[in-house]
PDB file of C-alpha atoms in Angstrom:
ATOM      1  CA  UNK Q   1       0.000   0.000   0.000  1.00 64.00           C
ATOM      2  CA  UNK Q   2       2.738   2.438   0.919  1.00 67.00           C
ATOM      3  CA  UNK Q   3       4.674   1.804  -2.300  1.00 70.00           C
ATOM      4  CA  UNK Q   4       1.520   2.391  -4.345  1.00 71.00           C
ATOM      5  CA  UNK Q   5       0.952   5.589  -2.382  1.00 66.00           C
ATOM      6  CA  UNK Q   6       4.555   6.700  -3.075  1.00 74.00           C
ATOM      7  CA  UNK Q   7       3.974   6.153  -6.794  1.00 78.00           C
ATOM      8  CA  UNK Q   8       0.719   8.156  -6.746  1.00 77.00           C
ATOM      9  CA  UNK Q   9       2.303  10.904  -4.656  1.00 77.00           C
ATOM     10  CA  UNK Q  10       5.201  11.308  -7.107  1.00 78.00           C
ATOM     11  CA  UNK Q  11       2.723  11.617  -9.984  1.00 82.00           C
ATOM     12  CA  UNK Q  12       0.814  14.443  -8.263  1.00 81.00           C
ATOM     13  CA  UNK Q  13       3.376  16.098  -5.976  1.00 82.00           C
ATOM     14  CA  UNK Q  14       7.028  15.115  -6.312  1.00 85.00           C
ATOM     15  CA  UNK Q  15       7.984  16.766  -3.013  1.00 84.00           C
ATOM     16  CA  UNK Q  16       5.277  14.802  -1.167  1.00 78.00           C
ATOM     17  CA  UNK Q  17       6.420  11.617  -2.905  1.00 79.00           C
ATOM     18  CA  UNK Q  18      10.015  12.281  -1.834  1.00 83.00           C
ATOM     19  CA  UNK Q  19       8.957  12.838   1.799  1.00 80.00           C
ATOM     20  CA  UNK Q  20       6.926   9.635   1.765  1.00 79.00           C
ATOM     21  CA  UNK Q  21       9.815   7.681   0.247  1.00 81.00           C
ATOM     22  CA  UNK Q  22      12.225   9.110   2.866  1.00 82.00           C
ATOM     23  CA  UNK Q  23       9.823   8.061   5.636  1.00 80.00           C
ATOM     24  CA  UNK Q  24       9.508   4.573   4.140  1.00 77.00           C
ATOM     25  CA  UNK Q  25      13.292   4.237   3.961  1.00 79.00           C
ATOM     26  CA  UNK Q  26      13.602   5.323   7.611  1.00 78.00           C
ATOM     27  CA  UNK Q  27      10.961   2.769   8.582  1.00 73.00           C
ATOM     28  CA  UNK Q  28      12.661  -0.056   6.684  1.00 74.00           C
ATOM     29  CA  UNK Q  29      16.057   0.850   8.172  1.00 72.00           C
ATOM     30  CA  UNK Q  30      14.530   0.660  11.645  1.00 67.00           C
ATOM     31  CA  UNK Q  31      12.469  -2.471  10.972  1.00 64.00           C
ATOM     32  CA  UNK Q  32      14.698  -4.753   8.911  1.00 62.00           C
ATOM     33  CA  UNK Q  33      17.434  -5.386  11.501  1.00 59.00           C
ATOM     34  CA  UNK Q  34      14.732  -6.171  14.083  1.00 55.00           C
ATOM     35  CA  UNK Q  35      12.904  -8.828  12.101  1.00 54.00           C
ATOM     36  CA  UNK Q  36      14.974 -11.694  13.509  1.00 57.00           C
ATOM     37  CA  UNK Q  37      15.826 -10.240  16.908  1.00 60.00           C
ATOM     38  CA  UNK Q  38      13.862 -11.030  20.029  1.00 67.00           C
ATOM     39  CA  UNK Q  39      15.176  -8.159  22.132  1.00 79.00           C
ATOM     40  CA  UNK Q  40      15.430  -4.448  21.534  1.00 87.00           C
ATOM     41  CA  UNK Q  41      15.594  -1.184  23.459  1.00 91.00           C
ATOM     42  CA  UNK Q  42      12.798   1.272  24.117  1.00 94.00           C
ATOM     43  CA  UNK Q  43      14.518   3.840  21.870  1.00 93.00           C
ATOM     44  CA  UNK Q  44      14.826   1.368  18.985  1.00 90.00           C
ATOM     45  CA  UNK Q  45      11.172   0.422  19.287  1.00 92.00           C
ATOM     46  CA  UNK Q  46      10.088   4.063  19.404  1.00 94.00           C
ATOM     47  CA  UNK Q  47      12.276   4.905  16.390  1.00 91.00           C
ATOM     48  CA  UNK Q  48      10.375   2.218  14.488  1.00 89.00           C
ATOM     49  CA  UNK Q  49       7.029   3.583  15.703  1.00 93.00           C
ATOM     50  CA  UNK Q  50       8.036   7.145  14.752  1.00 93.00           C
ATOM     51  CA  UNK Q  51       9.029   6.071  11.237  1.00 89.00           C
ATOM     52  CA  UNK Q  52       5.736   4.179  10.859  1.00 90.00           C
ATOM     53  CA  UNK Q  53       3.679   7.146  12.109  1.00 93.00           C
ATOM     54  CA  UNK Q  54       5.516   9.505   9.757  1.00 89.00           C
ATOM     55  CA  UNK Q  55       4.466   7.310   6.832  1.00 87.00           C
ATOM     56  CA  UNK Q  56       0.879   7.208   8.051  1.00 89.00           C
ATOM     57  CA  UNK Q  57       0.899  10.961   8.652  1.00 90.00           C
ATOM     58  CA  UNK Q  58       2.112  11.612   5.120  1.00 83.00           C
ATOM     59  CA  UNK Q  59      -0.742   9.466   3.840  1.00 83.00           C
ATOM     60  CA  UNK Q  60      -3.389  11.052   6.090  1.00 86.00           C
ATOM     61  CA  UNK Q  61      -2.080  14.601   6.070  1.00 86.00           C
ATOM     62  CA  UNK Q  62      -3.234  16.883   8.839  1.00 89.00           C
ATOM     63  CA  UNK Q  63      -5.897  14.390   9.886  1.00 90.00           C
ATOM     64  CA  UNK Q  64      -3.255  12.702  12.095  1.00 92.00           C
ATOM     65  CA  UNK Q  65      -1.105  14.316  14.728  1.00 94.00           C
ATOM     66  CA  UNK Q  66       1.259  12.347  16.912  1.00 96.00           C
ATOM     67  CA  UNK Q  67       3.784  12.779  19.677  1.00 96.00           C
ATOM     68  CA  UNK Q  68       6.332  10.389  21.139  1.00 96.00           C
ATOM     69  CA  UNK Q  69       7.723  11.230  24.566  1.00 95.00           C
ATOM     70  CA  UNK Q  70      10.825   9.597  25.975  1.00 92.00           C
ATOM     71  CA  UNK Q  71      11.816  11.583  29.069  1.00 86.00           C
ATOM     72  CA  UNK Q  72      15.279  10.189  29.884  1.00 83.00           C
ATOM     73  CA  UNK Q  73      18.122   7.959  28.761  1.00 82.00           C
ATOM     74  CA  UNK Q  74      17.424   5.304  31.405  1.00 82.00           C
ATOM     75  CA  UNK Q  75      14.113   4.647  29.682  1.00 90.00           C
ATOM     76  CA  UNK Q  76      15.586   4.919  26.189  1.00 91.00           C
ATOM     77  CA  UNK Q  77      18.219   2.256  26.857  1.00 90.00           C
ATOM     78  CA  UNK Q  78      15.963  -0.165  28.736  1.00 92.00           C
ATOM     79  CA  UNK Q  79      15.503  -3.601  27.187  1.00 91.00           C
ATOM     80  CA  UNK Q  80      12.170  -4.684  25.802  1.00 92.00           C
ATOM     81  CA  UNK Q  81      10.880  -7.302  23.377  1.00 92.00           C
ATOM     82  CA  UNK Q  82      11.310  -6.422  19.713  1.00 89.00           C
ATOM     83  CA  UNK Q  83       8.215  -5.524  17.685  1.00 87.00           C
ATOM     84  CA  UNK Q  84       5.958  -5.245  20.737  1.00 90.00           C
ATOM     85  CA  UNK Q  85       4.854  -1.619  20.395  1.00 93.00           C
ATOM     86  CA  UNK Q  86       4.286  -1.386  16.640  1.00 91.00           C
ATOM     87  CA  UNK Q  87       1.259  -3.751  16.575  1.00 90.00           C
ATOM     88  CA  UNK Q  88      -0.338  -1.666  19.323  1.00 92.00           C
ATOM     89  CA  UNK Q  89       0.191   1.546  17.343  1.00 93.00           C
ATOM     90  CA  UNK Q  90      -1.032  -0.143  14.160  1.00 89.00           C
ATOM     91  CA  UNK Q  91      -4.211  -1.170  15.980  1.00 88.00           C
ATOM     92  CA  UNK Q  92      -4.704   2.405  17.208  1.00 89.00           C
ATOM     93  CA  UNK Q  93      -4.368   3.729  13.639  1.00 89.00           C
ATOM     94  CA  UNK Q  94      -6.815   1.147  12.287  1.00 85.00           C
ATOM     95  CA  UNK Q  95      -9.368   1.958  14.995  1.00 83.00           C
ATOM     96  CA  UNK Q  96      -8.971   5.743  14.760  1.00 82.00           C
ATOM     97  CA  UNK Q  97      -8.843   6.084  10.994  1.00 80.00           C
ATOM     98  CA  UNK Q  98     -11.113   3.302   9.734  1.00 72.00           C
ATOM     99  CA  UNK Q  99     -13.399   6.077   8.499  1.00 70.00           C
ATOM    100  CA  UNK Q 100     -11.643   7.902   5.649  1.00 67.00           C
ATOM    101  CA  UNK Q 101     -12.808  11.293   6.975  1.00 74.00           C
ATOM    102  CA  UNK Q 102     -11.682  10.693  10.565  1.00 80.00           C
ATOM    103  CA  UNK Q 103      -9.154  12.902  12.314  1.00 88.00           C
ATOM    104  CA  UNK Q 104      -7.255  12.081  15.442  1.00 88.00           C
ATOM    105  CA  UNK Q 105      -4.108  12.012  17.463  1.00 92.00           C
ATOM    106  CA  UNK Q 106      -1.780   9.445  18.961  1.00 94.00           C
ATOM    107  CA  UNK Q 107       0.563  10.091  21.865  1.00 95.00           C
ATOM    108  CA  UNK Q 108       3.101   7.568  23.127  1.00 97.00           C
ATOM    109  CA  UNK Q 109       4.838   8.227  26.442  1.00 96.00           C
ATOM    110  CA  UNK Q 110       7.308   5.855  28.088  1.00 96.00           C
ATOM    111  CA  UNK Q 111       8.382   6.162  31.721  1.00 95.00           C
ATOM    112  CA  UNK Q 112       9.954   4.037  34.444  1.00 92.00           C
ATOM    113  CA  UNK Q 113       8.262   3.673  37.820  1.00 89.00           C
ATOM    114  CA  UNK Q 114       8.732   1.038  40.522  1.00 91.00           C
ATOM    115  CA  UNK Q 115      11.204  -0.915  38.355  1.00 93.00           C
ATOM    116  CA  UNK Q 116       8.646  -1.178  35.557  1.00 95.00           C
ATOM    117  CA  UNK Q 117       8.569   0.288  32.078  1.00 95.00           C
ATOM    118  CA  UNK Q 118       5.214   1.929  31.503  1.00 96.00           C
ATOM    119  CA  UNK Q 119       4.245   2.712  27.926  1.00 96.00           C
ATOM    120  CA  UNK Q 120       1.030   4.704  27.621  1.00 95.00           C
ATOM    121  CA  UNK Q 121      -0.529   5.097  24.199  1.00 95.00           C
ATOM    122  CA  UNK Q 122      -3.324   7.653  24.142  1.00 93.00           C
ATOM    123  CA  UNK Q 123      -5.430   7.853  21.034  1.00 91.00           C
ATOM    124  CA  UNK Q 124      -8.577   9.338  19.611  1.00 86.00           C
ATOM    125  CA  UNK Q 125     -11.378   6.786  19.503  1.00 80.00           C
ATOM    126  CA  UNK Q 126     -11.687   3.428  21.138  1.00 78.00           C
ATOM    127  CA  UNK Q 127      -9.485   0.357  21.070  1.00 79.00           C
ATOM    128  CA  UNK Q 128     -11.059  -3.055  20.720  1.00 78.00           C
ATOM    129  CA  UNK Q 129      -9.852  -5.139  23.650  1.00 80.00           C
ATOM    130  CA  UNK Q 130     -10.435  -8.361  21.729  1.00 81.00           C
ATOM    131  CA  UNK Q 131      -8.635  -7.413  18.499  1.00 84.00           C
ATOM    132  CA  UNK Q 132      -6.231 -10.095  17.261  1.00 88.00           C
ATOM    133  CA  UNK Q 133      -3.253  -7.717  17.583  1.00 87.00           C
ATOM    134  CA  UNK Q 134      -4.117  -7.004  21.224  1.00 90.00           C
ATOM    135  CA  UNK Q 135      -4.621 -10.699  21.952  1.00 91.00           C
ATOM    136  CA  UNK Q 136      -1.271 -11.504  20.296  1.00 91.00           C
ATOM    137  CA  UNK Q 137       0.501  -8.856  22.403  1.00 93.00           C
ATOM    138  CA  UNK Q 138      -1.040 -10.283  25.570  1.00 94.00           C
ATOM    139  CA  UNK Q 139       0.007 -13.817  24.575  1.00 94.00           C
ATOM    140  CA  UNK Q 140       3.586 -12.615  24.025  1.00 92.00           C
ATOM    141  CA  UNK Q 141       3.582 -10.852  27.392  1.00 95.00           C
ATOM    142  CA  UNK Q 142       2.392 -14.031  29.109  1.00 95.00           C
ATOM    143  CA  UNK Q 143       5.002 -16.151  27.330  1.00 94.00           C
ATOM    144  CA  UNK Q 144       7.836 -13.714  28.035  1.00 93.00           C
ATOM    145  CA  UNK Q 145       6.981 -12.550  31.545  1.00 94.00           C
ATOM    146  CA  UNK Q 146       4.769 -15.277  33.074  1.00 93.00           C
ATOM    147  CA  UNK Q 147       2.194 -12.867  34.454  1.00 90.00           C
ATOM    148  CA  UNK Q 148       4.616 -10.060  35.372  1.00 95.00           C
ATOM    149  CA  UNK Q 149       3.524  -7.808  32.480  1.00 96.00           C
ATOM    150  CA  UNK Q 150       0.215  -6.365  31.363  1.00 95.00           C
ATOM    151  CA  UNK Q 151      -1.670  -4.525  28.653  1.00 95.00           C
ATOM    152  CA  UNK Q 152      -4.813  -2.691  29.750  1.00 94.00           C
ATOM    153  CA  UNK Q 153      -7.262  -0.531  27.831  1.00 91.00           C
ATOM    154  CA  UNK Q 154      -8.713   2.437  29.690  1.00 88.00           C
ATOM    155  CA  UNK Q 155     -11.478   4.692  28.391  1.00 86.00           C
ATOM    156  CA  UNK Q 156     -10.324   8.191  29.417  1.00 83.00           C
ATOM    157  CA  UNK Q 157     -12.918  10.373  27.713  1.00 81.00           C
ATOM    158  CA  UNK Q 158     -15.884   9.560  25.484  1.00 78.00           C
ATOM    159  CA  UNK Q 159     -13.626   9.744  22.434  1.00 83.00           C
ATOM    160  CA  UNK Q 160     -10.184   8.887  23.873  1.00 87.00           C
ATOM    161  CA  UNK Q 161      -8.655   5.601  24.968  1.00 88.00           C
ATOM    162  CA  UNK Q 162      -5.362   4.812  26.656  1.00 92.00           C
ATOM    163  CA  UNK Q 163      -3.569   1.531  26.188  1.00 94.00           C
ATOM    164  CA  UNK Q 164      -1.133   0.975  29.041  1.00 95.00           C
ATOM    165  CA  UNK Q 165       1.623  -1.593  28.583  1.00 96.00           C
ATOM    166  CA  UNK Q 166       3.767  -2.482  31.609  1.00 97.00           C
ATOM    167  CA  UNK Q 167       6.803  -4.745  31.628  1.00 96.00           C
ATOM    168  CA  UNK Q 168       9.679  -5.255  34.076  1.00 96.00           C
ATOM    169  CA  UNK Q 169      12.500  -2.726  33.726  1.00 93.00           C
ATOM    170  CA  UNK Q 170      15.659  -4.404  32.461  1.00 82.00           C
ATOM    171  CA  UNK Q 171      18.721  -2.270  31.950  1.00 75.00           C
ATOM    172  CA  UNK Q 172      20.891  -2.704  28.901  1.00 66.00           C
ATOM    173  CA  UNK Q 173      24.101  -4.263  30.265  1.00 63.00           C
ATOM    174  CA  UNK Q 174      26.438  -2.028  28.248  1.00 58.00           C
ATOM    175  CA  UNK Q 175      24.601   1.218  29.139  1.00 50.00           C
ATOM    176  CA  UNK Q 176      25.358   3.130  32.308  1.00 49.00           C
ATOM    177  CA  UNK Q 177      23.554   6.500  32.553  1.00 50.00           C
ATOM    178  CA  UNK Q 178      25.948   7.728  35.257  1.00 46.00           C
ATOM    179  CA  UNK Q 179      28.840   7.642  32.748  1.00 45.00           C
ATOM    180  CA  UNK Q 180      27.052  10.080  30.443  1.00 45.00           C
ATOM    181  CA  UNK Q 181      26.583  12.760  33.104  1.00 43.00           C
TER     182      UNK Q 181
END
């Protein structure tokens, strides 16, 4: 779909086509090395999500706004399973923009509290708790963490839902934040 959109964009607006192609290249550079890996860092996962959202934003225009918040390096360098966040974001896009005229926003914020990584995805619309992507994420969490991780959907406002993913905080062995200060 994205390649077809790049082709159409180049035919109508070469600058838009170039931006879309650049975003696709950034996404593929972030995604390809991760395809066979089982572990990643929060920063790597959010780089992949950012590249994906940039592609979607180029396709949807000003109908989509997004923000990704990563407050400190301890969070950025924390270990997490590869390709865990992207299916959640993909589900949020599908739910928010199923209607071609829909507008909305997505905000991803990652923090550490009580030795847990907490990823909160806030999005316009609702998230189906029984979607196959959500069920697959929960199955992975159970397999990887044996009940010590969770994914919960919380209706915040009539037209806003938060998905909150929590996993144990595991530091990257080679990263020491105190050395960078």
